[in-house]
Amino acid sequence: MTRFDEDTALTPAGDGTFGASITGRWNTLMGVNGGYMLALCTRALGEVLPFPDPLVVSGFFLRPGSVGPASVTTSIVRSGRTTAVGEASLWREGKELLRATAAFTDLAAAAANAQPPAIPPVHVPGPPDLPPPAASSGLPGGSFPGVSLSEQVEYRAGQLPGWLDGKPSGDATSECWMRFKDDRPPDVLALPLLVDAAPPPALEIGVASTTVELTVHLRARPAPGWLACRSRTRHLGGGYHEEDFEIWDSSGVLVAQSRQLAMVLK
Amino acid sequence: MTRFDEDTALTPAGDGTFGASITGRWNTLMGVNGGYMLALCTRALGEVLPFPDPLVVSGFFLRPGSVGPASVTTSIVRSGRTTAVGEASLWREGKELLRATAAFTDLAAAAANAQPPAIPPVHVPGPPDLPPPAASSGLPGGSFPGVSLSEQVEYRAGQLPGWLDGKPSGDATSECWMRFKDDRPPDVLALPLLVDAAPPPALEIGVASTTVELTVHLRARPAPGWLACRSRTRHLGGGYHEEDFEIWDSSGVLVAQSRQLAMVLK
């Protein structure tokens, strides 16, 4: 079993409730990664909704995560012919950490049926123009001290972030490759984690922050292989900023597009 | 009383439930505007949460709206020191139309306290570069036939959308001015409606669609006056596309940033 599947495993406890375990293997410098917690809720919703793929997931982060036994409660909001919406809460020690809502569908059927063939795809811009993974740089030493997440997810970039060397570039954009280090192929359940797994581009403008809300659009099932990622913060002010993240699969298809609202830390 | 305030008026019915009325004055060609329904839920959450301003609102559209008596049920998810999260459902004839989750805060206090003064705002790009409203074009005849929303919200643009003349430009971007025609000043409660009130830029690439989910970040309380807006669809494929929308107030401040996932109609 892969690390991701082991650490998002769920034990059915009846009535749409699942036992879970928050492990310490997906931590950032801020603690348990929000995307990991969102992936736990997304997986639980996949167990109770009658469609295979998350289409859009929105999570509100209520309290910081911590390592240990947890549970996920779910409820079905509406189940339609092609889409179903459900809600999940992640709990630990009697406190709700995350409230997530998601619509599920069958992405393969949607791609085959939903779009009129006369309308070609539009992508402005297209996938990131990265040097091949073999010609890109990984983190010095292979992972970032204190960030267990970087031991699970491999990160490579044509140019490593400037803040790593204490020299933020002033440009809150980033392009990188990612994949699970244990070679687990990416899938739609892993994407809510992966959109939150790269270093925040806001670090390049000297800002550290915490996620208030994260919305992920799942646009297609990813092909195996490296994922090409693009992230950007365009608007910082009033104590908040957004962070946009795109993930493109090895066949050049946009598979996830996310935006989070982040609160600047003093 | 203004049209917007009249049509989002709520009657407390106890236990966080409110009577409401969905009017036919905020219709698009697709029926009741989703942003109007989201504004109803946002207003109801403002009645039950202990902070004045929505900070981020996410709504999942479950069924098409229809005109008539409605109700909004609310529940408080978590109430913290500076932020509270709540959930609202809009109901009509016993069916749930919309499930919304929102975090509320005090945006004025956040702007004053949250961001380290050493970190200046960043906006890439800044506000839309529009000709002044007086030098911009309104819709021919002042409103769009069959779109009652366009009788409430005034729309002006340097260049009107090409699809209006049956000549879509092929570029899914748009910049425009908006304001309530009855001179109601914009506020944070109106912004969830207004981010969904302009013609969709995807019409410029020949695509009509319906909203699956809409997330709105409220970044500041708007100053009175015209609102400068920018909208864009960057990624269309597999039967879905996103739509991003920004609203800047008359003092040049970004007050709302939204993204919706839309499903292409055949």
Short mmCIF file of C-alpha atoms in Angstrom, two decimals:
data_model
loop_
_atom_site.label_atom_id
_atom_site.label_comp_id
_atom_site.label_asym_id
_atom_site.label_seq_id
_atom_site.Cartn_x
_atom_site.Cartn_y
_atom_site.Cartn_z
CA MET A 1 0.00 0.00 0.00
CA THR A 2 1.26 3.48 -0.82
CA ARG A 3 1.86 6.12 1.82
CA PHE A 4 -1.01 8.27 0.55
CA ASP A 5 -3.48 5.38 0.52
CA GLU A 6 -2.32 4.18 3.92
CA ASP A 7 -2.60 7.65 5.44
CA THR A 8 -6.06 8.34 3.96
CA ALA A 9 -7.46 4.86 4.71
CA LEU A 10 -10.97 4.94 6.16
CA THR A 11 -12.77 2.44 8.39
CA PRO A 12 -16.55 2.46 7.90
CA ALA A 13 -18.32 3.00 11.22
CA GLY A 14 -21.90 3.21 9.92
CA ASP A 15 -24.21 6.10 9.07
CA GLY A 16 -21.67 7.66 6.72
CA THR A 17 -19.04 7.97 9.45
CA PHE A 18 -15.49 6.73 9.00
CA GLY A 19 -12.58 6.19 11.32
CA ALA A 20 -9.35 7.77 10.07
CA SER A 21 -5.87 8.56 11.26
CA ILE A 22 -4.07 11.85 10.75
CA THR A 23 -0.42 10.93 10.43
CA GLY A 24 2.61 13.16 10.85
CA ARG A 25 3.90 12.37 7.37
CA TRP A 26 2.19 15.29 5.59
CA ASN A 27 3.32 18.21 7.70
CA THR A 28 4.48 21.61 6.53
CA LEU A 29 6.22 24.13 8.78
CA MET A 30 2.65 25.19 9.74
CA GLY A 31 1.63 21.72 10.91
CA VAL A 32 -0.66 19.18 9.26
CA ASN A 33 -1.11 20.05 5.58
CA GLY A 34 -4.57 21.37 4.74
CA GLY A 35 -4.65 19.55 1.42
CA TYR A 36 -4.07 16.24 3.23
CA MET A 37 -7.07 16.90 5.46
CA LEU A 38 -9.14 17.87 2.41
CA ALA A 39 -8.09 14.63 0.70
CA LEU A 40 -9.36 12.66 3.73
CA CYS A 41 -12.76 14.35 3.42
CA THR A 42 -12.83 13.88 -0.35
CA ARG A 43 -12.10 10.16 -0.02
CA ALA A 44 -14.89 9.78 2.53
CA LEU A 45 -17.34 11.52 0.20
CA GLY A 46 -16.27 9.18 -2.57
CA GLU A 47 -17.38 6.30 -0.34
CA VAL A 48 -20.92 7.61 0.08
CA LEU A 49 -21.70 9.38 -3.20
CA PRO A 50 -22.76 7.36 -6.27
CA PHE A 51 -20.21 8.84 -8.71
CA PRO A 52 -16.52 8.02 -8.98
CA ASP A 53 -14.87 11.44 -9.36
CA PRO A 54 -14.79 14.63 -7.32
CA LEU A 55 -15.62 17.52 -9.67
CA VAL A 56 -15.32 20.43 -7.24
CA VAL A 57 -14.38 20.39 -3.56
CA SER A 58 -14.49 23.34 -1.18
CA GLY A 59 -13.01 23.12 2.30
CA PHE A 60 -13.19 25.61 5.17
CA PHE A 61 -10.37 25.16 7.67
CA LEU A 62 -11.73 25.59 11.17
CA ARG A 63 -8.87 24.53 13.45
CA PRO A 64 -5.27 23.42 12.97
CA GLY A 65 -4.86 19.69 12.44
CA SER A 66 -2.96 17.43 14.82
CA VAL A 67 -1.64 13.90 14.58
CA GLY A 68 -3.73 11.01 15.89
CA PRO A 69 -7.03 9.16 15.55
CA ALA A 70 -9.72 11.11 13.71
CA SER A 71 -13.10 10.59 12.15
CA VAL A 72 -14.94 11.83 9.10
CA THR A 73 -18.70 12.28 9.09
CA THR A 74 -20.55 12.65 5.81
CA SER A 75 -23.99 13.51 4.56
CA ILE A 76 -25.53 13.48 1.10
CA VAL A 77 -26.88 16.88 0.13
CA ARG A 78 -28.36 15.94 -3.22
CA SER A 79 -27.99 13.02 -5.57
CA GLY A 80 -28.89 13.78 -9.18
CA ARG A 81 -28.66 11.99 -12.48
CA THR A 82 -25.11 13.03 -13.37
CA THR A 83 -23.88 14.83 -10.25
CA ALA A 84 -24.17 14.36 -6.51
CA VAL A 85 -23.25 16.80 -3.75
CA GLY A 86 -22.17 15.81 -0.27
CA GLU A 87 -20.69 17.28 2.83
CA ALA A 88 -17.94 15.97 5.08
CA SER A 89 -16.48 17.02 8.41
CA LEU A 90 -13.11 15.97 9.76
CA TRP A 91 -13.08 15.56 13.54
CA ARG A 92 -10.38 15.02 16.09
CA GLU A 93 -10.79 14.86 19.87
CA GLY A 94 -14.39 16.03 19.54
CA LYS A 95 -13.52 19.13 17.53
CA GLU A 96 -14.25 19.82 13.89
CA LEU A 97 -11.10 20.66 11.95
CA LEU A 98 -12.49 21.01 8.45
CA ARG A 99 -15.88 21.34 6.77
CA ALA A 100 -15.85 20.24 3.14
CA THR A 101 -18.53 20.23 0.45
CA ALA A 102 -18.06 18.45 -2.85
CA ALA A 103 -19.84 17.68 -6.07
CA PHE A 104 -19.00 14.30 -7.59
CA THR A 105 -19.60 13.12 -11.15
CA ASP A 106 -18.16 10.73 -13.71
CA LEU A 107 -15.40 12.81 -15.33
CA ALA A 108 -14.81 10.30 -18.11
CA ALA A 109 -18.48 10.34 -19.10
CA ALA A 110 -18.53 14.14 -18.82
CA ALA A 111 -15.56 14.46 -21.16
CA ALA A 112 -17.15 12.06 -23.63
CA ASN A 113 -20.65 13.52 -23.53
CA ALA A 114 -20.86 16.95 -22.04
CA GLN A 115 -19.02 19.25 -24.40
CA PRO A 116 -20.31 19.81 -27.92
CA PRO A 117 -17.66 18.36 -30.25
CA ALA A 118 -17.75 21.59 -32.25
CA ILE A 119 -16.22 23.45 -29.33
CA PRO A 120 -12.50 22.72 -28.98
CA PRO A 121 -10.71 23.04 -25.63
CA VAL A 122 -9.28 26.44 -24.73
CA HIS A 123 -6.26 26.90 -22.47
CA VAL A 124 -4.76 30.36 -22.00
CA PRO A 125 -2.03 29.77 -21.03
CA GLY A 126 -1.28 26.11 -21.76
CA PRO A 127 0.85 23.81 -19.59
CA PRO A 128 3.94 25.21 -17.82
CA ASP A 129 7.01 25.31 -20.03
CA LEU A 130 9.37 23.45 -17.68
CA PRO A 131 12.72 21.81 -18.38
CA PRO A 132 12.31 18.00 -18.20
CA PRO A 133 12.26 16.58 -14.64
CA ALA A 134 15.70 15.01 -15.16
CA ALA A 135 17.11 18.45 -16.02
CA SER A 136 15.33 20.18 -13.09
CA SER A 137 16.56 20.76 -9.55
CA GLY A 138 15.19 19.02 -6.47
CA LEU A 139 15.30 20.43 -2.97
CA PRO A 140 18.81 20.45 -1.51
CA GLY A 141 19.18 17.14 0.35
CA GLY A 142 15.97 15.88 -1.29
CA SER A 143 13.54 17.28 1.29
CA PHE A 144 12.98 20.35 3.45
CA PRO A 145 13.90 20.05 7.15
CA GLY A 146 10.78 19.96 9.33
CA VAL A 147 8.48 19.43 6.36
CA SER A 148 7.57 15.73 6.33
CA LEU A 149 5.35 16.39 3.31
CA SER A 150 8.52 16.92 1.28
CA GLU A 151 9.54 13.34 2.17
CA GLN A 152 6.37 12.04 0.44
CA VAL A 153 6.10 14.40 -2.51
CA GLU A 154 9.01 14.99 -4.83
CA TYR A 155 9.44 18.55 -6.01
CA ARG A 156 11.57 19.68 -8.94
CA ALA A 157 11.86 23.05 -10.60
CA GLY A 158 13.85 24.73 -13.32
CA GLN A 159 14.68 27.37 -10.76
CA LEU A 160 14.32 26.71 -7.03
CA PRO A 161 12.44 29.35 -4.99
CA GLY A 162 14.60 32.32 -4.01
CA TRP A 163 13.42 32.28 -0.38
CA LEU A 164 15.19 28.92 0.06
CA ASP A 165 18.43 30.93 -0.13
CA GLY A 166 17.00 33.87 1.81
CA LYS A 167 16.55 35.82 -1.44
CA PRO A 168 12.82 36.07 -2.29
CA SER A 169 12.44 37.05 -5.94
CA GLY A 170 9.57 39.49 -5.38
CA ASP A 171 7.54 37.59 -7.97
CA ALA A 172 4.82 35.38 -6.42
CA THR A 173 4.76 32.82 -9.20
CA SER A 174 6.11 29.31 -9.35
CA GLU A 175 6.29 26.43 -11.79
CA CYS A 176 7.39 22.96 -10.72
CA TRP A 177 7.10 19.22 -11.18
CA MET A 178 5.57 17.00 -8.52
CA ARG A 179 5.03 13.28 -7.97
CA PHE A 180 4.69 10.89 -5.06
CA LYS A 181 8.14 9.63 -4.09
CA ASP A 182 6.81 6.07 -3.69
CA ASP A 183 5.64 6.15 -7.34
CA ARG A 184 1.95 6.09 -6.47
CA PRO A 185 0.25 7.26 -9.67
CA PRO A 186 -1.70 10.49 -9.28
CA ASP A 187 -5.49 10.26 -9.27
CA VAL A 188 -8.42 12.57 -8.59
CA LEU A 189 -8.36 11.68 -4.88
CA ALA A 190 -4.73 12.78 -4.52
CA LEU A 191 -5.15 16.08 -6.37
CA PRO A 192 -6.80 17.95 -3.44
CA LEU A 193 -3.62 17.19 -1.49
CA LEU A 194 -1.24 17.97 -4.32
CA VAL A 195 -2.67 21.44 -5.09
CA ASP A 196 -1.59 22.35 -1.54
CA ALA A 197 1.71 20.46 -1.48
CA ALA A 198 4.19 22.85 -3.15
CA PRO A 199 5.90 25.77 -1.41
CA PRO A 200 3.51 28.78 -1.46
CA PRO A 201 4.52 31.34 -4.09
CA ALA A 202 3.69 34.12 -1.60
CA LEU A 203 6.94 33.21 0.17
CA GLU A 204 8.64 34.97 -2.77
CA ILE A 205 7.07 38.25 -1.62
CA GLY A 206 7.96 37.64 2.01
CA VAL A 207 4.54 36.47 3.15
CA ALA A 208 3.72 33.40 5.23
CA SER A 209 0.05 32.60 5.63
CA THR A 210 -2.55 30.07 6.67
CA THR A 211 -5.40 28.72 4.56
CA VAL A 212 -8.94 29.89 5.32
CA GLU A 213 -10.66 28.15 2.43
CA LEU A 214 -9.52 25.99 -0.49
CA THR A 215 -11.57 25.20 -3.60
CA VAL A 216 -10.36 22.57 -6.05
CA HIS A 217 -11.82 21.94 -9.50
CA LEU A 218 -11.01 18.45 -10.76
CA ARG A 219 -11.00 18.72 -14.51
CA ALA A 220 -9.86 15.26 -15.64
CA ARG A 221 -8.44 11.99 -14.35
CA PRO A 222 -4.66 12.35 -14.45
CA ALA A 223 -2.43 10.11 -16.55
CA PRO A 224 0.46 8.39 -14.73
CA GLY A 225 3.76 10.23 -14.45
CA TRP A 226 5.09 13.61 -13.39
CA LEU A 227 2.65 16.46 -12.81
CA ALA A 228 3.50 19.92 -14.14
CA CYS A 229 2.31 22.63 -11.76
CA ARG A 230 1.86 26.39 -11.87
CA SER A 231 1.02 28.54 -8.87
CA ARG A 232 0.55 32.24 -8.45
CA THR A 233 -0.58 34.87 -5.99
CA ARG A 234 -1.87 37.95 -7.81
CA HIS A 235 -3.57 39.94 -5.06
CA LEU A 236 -2.24 40.60 -1.57
CA GLY A 237 -3.83 43.22 0.65
CA GLY A 238 -5.86 43.79 3.78
CA GLY A 239 -4.27 40.82 5.50
CA TYR A 240 -5.28 38.25 2.89
CA HIS A 241 -4.18 36.88 -0.45
CA GLU A 242 -5.39 34.28 -2.90
CA GLU A 243 -3.25 31.45 -4.25
CA ASP A 244 -4.08 29.82 -7.57
CA PHE A 245 -2.70 26.42 -8.47
CA GLU A 246 -2.89 24.38 -11.67
CA ILE A 247 -1.85 20.78 -12.18
CA TRP A 248 -1.27 19.39 -15.67
CA ASP A 249 -0.69 15.67 -16.20
CA SER A 250 2.04 13.96 -18.23
CA SER A 251 -0.15 14.00 -21.34
CA GLY A 252 -0.53 17.79 -21.13
CA VAL A 253 -4.11 17.81 -19.79
CA LEU A 254 -5.22 20.27 -17.09
CA VAL A 255 -6.36 17.96 -14.30
CA ALA A 256 -6.84 20.34 -11.37
CA GLN A 257 -7.29 24.04 -10.86
CA SER A 258 -7.50 25.41 -7.33
CA ARG A 259 -7.75 28.67 -5.48
CA GLN A 260 -7.31 29.26 -1.79
CA LEU A 261 -7.90 32.28 0.38
CA ALA A 262 -4.99 32.64 2.77
CA MET A 263 -4.61 34.86 5.83
CA VAL A 264 -1.25 36.58 6.25
CA LEU A 265 0.58 35.62 9.44
CA LYS A 266 2.17 38.40 11.41
CA MET B 1 -35.87 50.52 0.23
CA THR B 2 -33.70 49.52 -2.72
CA ARG B 3 -34.56 46.68 -5.06
CA PHE B 4 -31.67 44.56 -3.82
CA ASP B 5 -32.57 45.05 -0.16
CA GLU B 6 -36.24 44.44 -0.84
CA ASP B 7 -35.55 41.27 -2.81
CA THR B 8 -33.12 39.85 -0.23
CA ALA B 9 -35.23 40.81 2.81
CA LEU B 10 -35.46 38.06 5.41
CA THR B 11 -38.13 37.37 8.01
CA PRO B 12 -36.77 35.61 11.11
CA ALA B 13 -38.71 32.43 11.81
CA GLY B 14 -36.66 31.13 14.74
CA ASP B 15 -33.83 28.59 15.03
CA GLY B 16 -31.75 30.34 12.39
CA THR B 17 -34.46 29.98 9.77
CA PHE B 18 -35.66 32.90 7.66
CA GLY B 19 -38.55 33.45 5.32
CA ALA B 20 -37.51 34.92 1.97
CA SER B 21 -38.93 35.60 -1.44
CA ILE B 22 -37.22 34.84 -4.74
CA THR B 23 -38.38 37.52 -7.12
CA GLY B 24 -38.29 37.52 -10.89
CA ARG B 25 -36.23 40.71 -11.02
CA TRP B 26 -32.80 39.02 -11.10
CA ASN B 27 -33.23 36.59 -13.96
CA THR B 28 -30.77 35.80 -16.70
CA LEU B 29 -31.67 33.88 -19.84
CA MET B 30 -30.98 30.78 -17.71
CA GLY B 31 -33.53 31.68 -15.03
CA VAL B 32 -32.97 32.98 -11.51
CA ASN B 33 -29.42 34.32 -11.18
CA GLY B 34 -27.16 32.15 -9.04
CA GLY B 35 -25.43 35.15 -7.49
CA TYR B 36 -28.81 36.46 -6.30
CA MET B 37 -29.50 33.16 -4.54
CA LEU B 38 -26.00 33.21 -3.05
CA ALA B 39 -26.61 36.76 -1.80
CA LEU B 40 -29.78 35.56 -0.03
CA CYS B 41 -27.78 32.88 1.79
CA THR B 42 -24.98 35.31 2.60
CA ARG B 43 -27.41 37.82 4.10
CA ALA B 44 -28.96 35.08 6.25
CA LEU B 45 -25.54 34.03 7.52
CA GLY B 46 -24.81 37.66 8.39
CA GLU B 47 -27.87 37.56 10.65
CA VAL B 48 -26.61 34.61 12.68
CA LEU B 49 -22.83 35.00 12.72
CA PRO B 50 -21.15 37.44 15.13
CA PHE B 51 -19.05 39.30 12.54
CA PRO B 52 -20.20 41.91 10.05
CA ASP B 53 -18.49 40.91 6.80
CA PRO B 54 -18.44 37.82 4.65
CA LEU B 55 -14.80 36.93 3.94
CA VAL B 56 -15.27 33.91 1.71
CA VAL B 57 -18.50 32.30 0.50
CA SER B 58 -18.82 29.04 -1.42
CA GLY B 59 -22.13 27.95 -2.91
CA PHE B 60 -23.07 24.68 -4.60
CA PHE B 61 -26.04 25.03 -6.93
CA LEU B 62 -28.29 22.01 -6.52
CA ARG B 63 -31.41 22.87 -8.51
CA PRO B 64 -32.53 25.76 -10.72
CA GLY B 65 -34.21 28.59 -8.82
CA SER B 66 -37.80 29.63 -9.37
CA VAL B 67 -39.82 32.64 -8.36
CA GLY B 68 -41.89 32.57 -5.18
CA PRO B 69 -41.78 32.14 -1.41
CA ALA B 70 -38.57 30.57 -0.13
CA SER B 71 -36.74 29.98 3.11
CA VAL B 72 -33.15 29.99 4.26
CA THR B 73 -31.95 27.70 7.03
CA THR B 74 -28.64 28.39 8.73
CA SER B 75 -26.29 26.72 11.17
CA ILE B 76 -23.15 27.93 12.87
CA VAL B 77 -20.20 25.66 12.13
CA ARG B 78 -17.62 27.38 14.30
CA SER B 79 -17.38 30.74 15.98
CA GLY B 80 -13.83 31.87 16.76
CA ARG B 81 -12.17 35.01 18.02
CA THR B 82 -11.80 36.77 14.66
CA THR B 83 -13.68 34.52 12.23
CA ALA B 84 -16.88 32.49 12.26
CA VAL B 85 -18.03 29.88 9.76
CA GLY B 86 -21.64 29.07 9.02
CA GLU B 87 -23.72 27.17 6.56
CA ALA B 88 -26.95 28.13 4.82
CA SER B 89 -29.43 26.36 2.59
CA LEU B 90 -31.93 28.04 0.31
CA TRP B 91 -35.20 26.11 0.05
CA ARG B 92 -38.23 26.41 -2.16
CA GLU B 93 -41.27 24.13 -2.22
CA GLY B 94 -39.46 21.69 0.06
CA LYS B 95 -36.42 21.36 -2.18
CA GLU B 96 -32.92 22.65 -1.52
CA LEU B 97 -31.70 24.95 -4.29
CA LEU B 98 -28.34 26.01 -2.92
CA ARG B 99 -25.96 24.95 -0.16
CA ALA B 100 -23.62 27.74 0.91
CA THR B 101 -20.78 27.86 3.41
CA ALA B 102 -19.18 31.12 4.49
CA ALA B 103 -16.54 32.51 6.79
CA PHE B 104 -17.34 35.92 8.26
CA THR B 105 -14.95 38.37 9.88
CA ASP B 106 -14.52 42.11 10.43
CA LEU B 107 -12.80 43.23 7.23
CA ALA B 108 -12.03 46.69 8.56
CA ALA B 109 -10.29 45.27 11.62
CA ALA B 110 -8.48 42.74 9.43
CA ALA B 111 -7.16 45.47 7.15
CA ALA B 112 -6.04 47.52 10.15
CA ASN B 113 -4.46 44.69 12.11
CA ALA B 114 -3.78 41.61 10.11
CA GLN B 115 -1.12 42.50 7.60
CA PRO B 116 2.35 43.49 8.75
CA PRO B 117 2.77 47.16 7.76
CA ALA B 118 6.15 46.30 6.23
CA ILE B 119 4.39 44.28 3.53
CA PRO B 120 2.79 46.52 0.90
CA PRO B 121 -0.21 45.35 -1.14
CA VAL B 122 0.52 43.49 -4.38
CA HIS B 123 -1.82 43.51 -7.37
CA VAL B 124 -0.74 41.89 -10.63
CA PRO B 125 -2.54 43.16 -12.61
CA GLY B 126 -4.09 46.25 -11.02
CA PRO B 127 -7.60 47.57 -11.70
CA PRO B 128 -9.06 47.32 -15.22
CA ASP B 129 -8.01 50.17 -17.48
CA LEU B 130 -11.48 51.23 -18.61
CA PRO B 131 -12.65 54.43 -20.26
CA PRO B 132 -14.72 56.46 -17.76
CA PRO B 133 -18.35 55.28 -17.36
CA ALA B 134 -19.62 58.38 -19.15
CA ALA B 135 -17.46 57.50 -22.16
CA SER B 136 -18.45 53.79 -22.10
CA SER B 137 -21.31 52.04 -23.88
CA GLY B 138 -24.36 50.62 -22.17
CA LEU B 139 -26.46 47.77 -23.52
CA PRO B 140 -28.50 48.79 -26.57
CA GLY B 141 -31.85 49.95 -25.19
CA GLY B 142 -30.42 49.97 -21.66
CA SER B 143 -31.15 46.33 -20.85
CA PHE B 144 -31.10 42.89 -22.43
CA PRO B 145 -34.46 41.43 -23.49
CA GLY B 146 -35.52 38.57 -21.19
CA VAL B 147 -32.79 39.37 -18.65
CA SER B 148 -34.52 41.20 -15.79
CA LEU B 149 -31.18 41.33 -13.99
CA SER B 150 -30.06 43.87 -16.58
CA GLU B 151 -32.94 46.13 -15.45
CA GLN B 152 -31.45 46.23 -11.94
CA VAL B 153 -27.73 46.32 -12.68
CA GLU B 154 -26.28 48.85 -15.08
CA TYR B 155 -23.54 47.56 -17.33
CA ARG B 156 -21.11 49.69 -19.31
CA ALA B 157 -18.05 48.71 -21.28
CA GLY B 158 -15.46 50.31 -23.51
CA GLN B 159 -16.32 47.64 -26.03
CA LEU B 160 -19.59 45.72 -25.84
CA PRO B 161 -19.35 41.91 -26.12
CA GLY B 162 -19.10 40.68 -29.69
CA TRP B 163 -21.75 37.96 -29.19
CA LEU B 164 -24.35 40.74 -28.75
CA ASP B 165 -23.96 41.32 -32.48
CA GLY B 166 -23.59 37.64 -33.26
CA LYS B 167 -19.80 38.06 -33.62
CA PRO B 168 -18.05 36.41 -30.65
CA SER B 169 -14.47 37.70 -30.44
CA GLY B 170 -12.90 34.33 -29.61
CA ASP B 171 -11.30 35.92 -26.53
CA ALA B 172 -13.06 34.94 -23.29
CA THR B 173 -12.17 38.08 -21.38
CA SER B 174 -14.25 41.07 -20.42
CA GLU B 175 -13.88 44.35 -18.59
CA CYS B 176 -16.85 46.47 -17.62
CA TRP B 177 -18.42 48.90 -15.17
CA MET B 178 -21.36 47.91 -12.99
CA ARG B 179 -23.65 49.61 -10.49
CA PHE B 180 -27.19 49.21 -9.21
CA LYS B 181 -29.51 51.27 -11.39
CA ASP B 182 -31.38 52.53 -8.31
CA ASP B 183 -28.11 53.95 -6.95
CA ARG B 184 -27.91 51.52 -4.05
CA PRO B 185 -24.28 51.75 -2.92
CA PRO B 186 -22.37 48.48 -3.28
CA ASP B 187 -21.55 46.59 -0.09
CA VAL B 188 -20.12 43.21 0.85
CA LEU B 189 -23.61 41.64 0.84
CA ALA B 190 -24.23 42.71 -2.76
CA LEU B 191 -20.87 41.51 -4.10
CA PRO B 192 -21.82 37.78 -4.22
CA LEU B 193 -24.60 38.83 -6.59
CA LEU B 194 -22.51 41.25 -8.61
CA VAL B 195 -19.68 38.78 -9.35
CA ASP B 196 -22.32 36.76 -11.19
CA ALA B 197 -24.21 39.66 -12.78
CA ALA B 198 -22.21 40.47 -15.94
CA PRO B 199 -22.50 38.58 -19.23
CA PRO B 200 -20.26 35.47 -19.04
CA PRO B 201 -17.01 35.94 -21.00
CA ALA B 202 -17.33 32.34 -22.25
CA LEU B 203 -20.07 33.61 -24.59
CA GLU B 204 -17.18 35.12 -26.57
CA ILE B 205 -15.96 31.60 -27.35
CA GLY B 206 -19.44 30.37 -28.18
CA VAL B 207 -20.12 28.59 -24.91
CA ALA B 208 -23.24 28.85 -22.74
CA SER B 209 -23.05 27.15 -19.37
CA THR B 210 -24.59 26.72 -15.95
CA THR B 211 -22.88 27.26 -12.59
CA VAL B 212 -21.98 24.20 -10.52
CA GLU B 213 -20.13 26.04 -7.74
CA LEU B 214 -19.23 29.67 -7.04
CA THR B 215 -16.62 30.84 -4.53
CA VAL B 216 -16.35 34.53 -3.68
CA HIS B 217 -13.53 36.13 -1.70
CA LEU B 218 -14.60 39.44 -0.16
CA ARG B 219 -11.42 41.46 0.15
CA ALA B 220 -12.64 44.86 1.39
CA ARG B 221 -15.79 46.90 1.97
CA PRO B 222 -16.48 48.74 -1.29
CA ALA B 223 -16.54 52.54 -1.52
CA PRO B 224 -19.67 54.08 -3.10
CA GLY B 225 -19.72 54.54 -6.86
CA TRP B 226 -19.12 52.56 -10.01
CA LEU B 227 -17.45 49.16 -9.77
CA ALA B 228 -14.76 48.23 -12.29
CA CYS B 229 -14.92 44.56 -13.20
CA ARG B 230 -12.72 42.04 -15.00
CA SER B 231 -13.77 38.55 -15.94
CA ARG B 232 -12.02 35.77 -17.73
CA THR B 233 -12.30 32.12 -18.67
CA ARG B 234 -8.87 30.58 -19.17
CA HIS B 235 -9.59 26.87 -19.29
CA LEU B 236 -12.39 25.14 -21.19
CA GLY B 237 -12.39 21.39 -21.71
CA GLY B 238 -14.07 18.13 -20.81
CA GLY B 239 -17.46 19.84 -20.61
CA TYR B 240 -16.48 22.39 -17.97
CA HIS B 241 -14.80 25.76 -17.62
CA GLU B 242 -13.89 28.14 -14.84
CA GLU B 243 -14.87 31.80 -14.76
CA ASP B 244 -12.83 34.28 -12.73
CA PHE B 245 -14.27 37.65 -11.76
CA GLU B 246 -12.74 40.64 -10.02
CA ILE B 247 -14.51 43.73 -8.71
CA TRP B 248 -12.59 46.91 -7.93
CA ASP B 249 -14.29 49.82 -6.18
CA SER B 250 -14.25 53.51 -7.13
CA SER B 251 -11.17 54.10 -4.99
CA GLY B 252 -9.20 51.43 -6.89
CA VAL B 253 -9.39 48.74 -4.20
CA LEU B 254 -9.97 45.07 -5.08
CA VAL B 255 -13.17 44.27 -3.17
CA ALA B 256 -14.14 40.86 -4.55
CA GLN B 257 -12.47 38.02 -6.38
CA SER B 258 -14.52 35.05 -7.45
CA ARG B 259 -14.22 31.83 -9.37
CA GLN B 260 -16.98 29.57 -10.54
CA LEU B 261 -16.99 26.13 -12.09
CA ALA B 262 -19.46 26.09 -14.95
CA MET B 263 -20.82 23.17 -16.94
CA VAL B 264 -21.09 23.65 -20.69
CA LEU B 265 -24.64 23.37 -22.03
CA LYS B 266 -25.12 21.33 -25.16
#
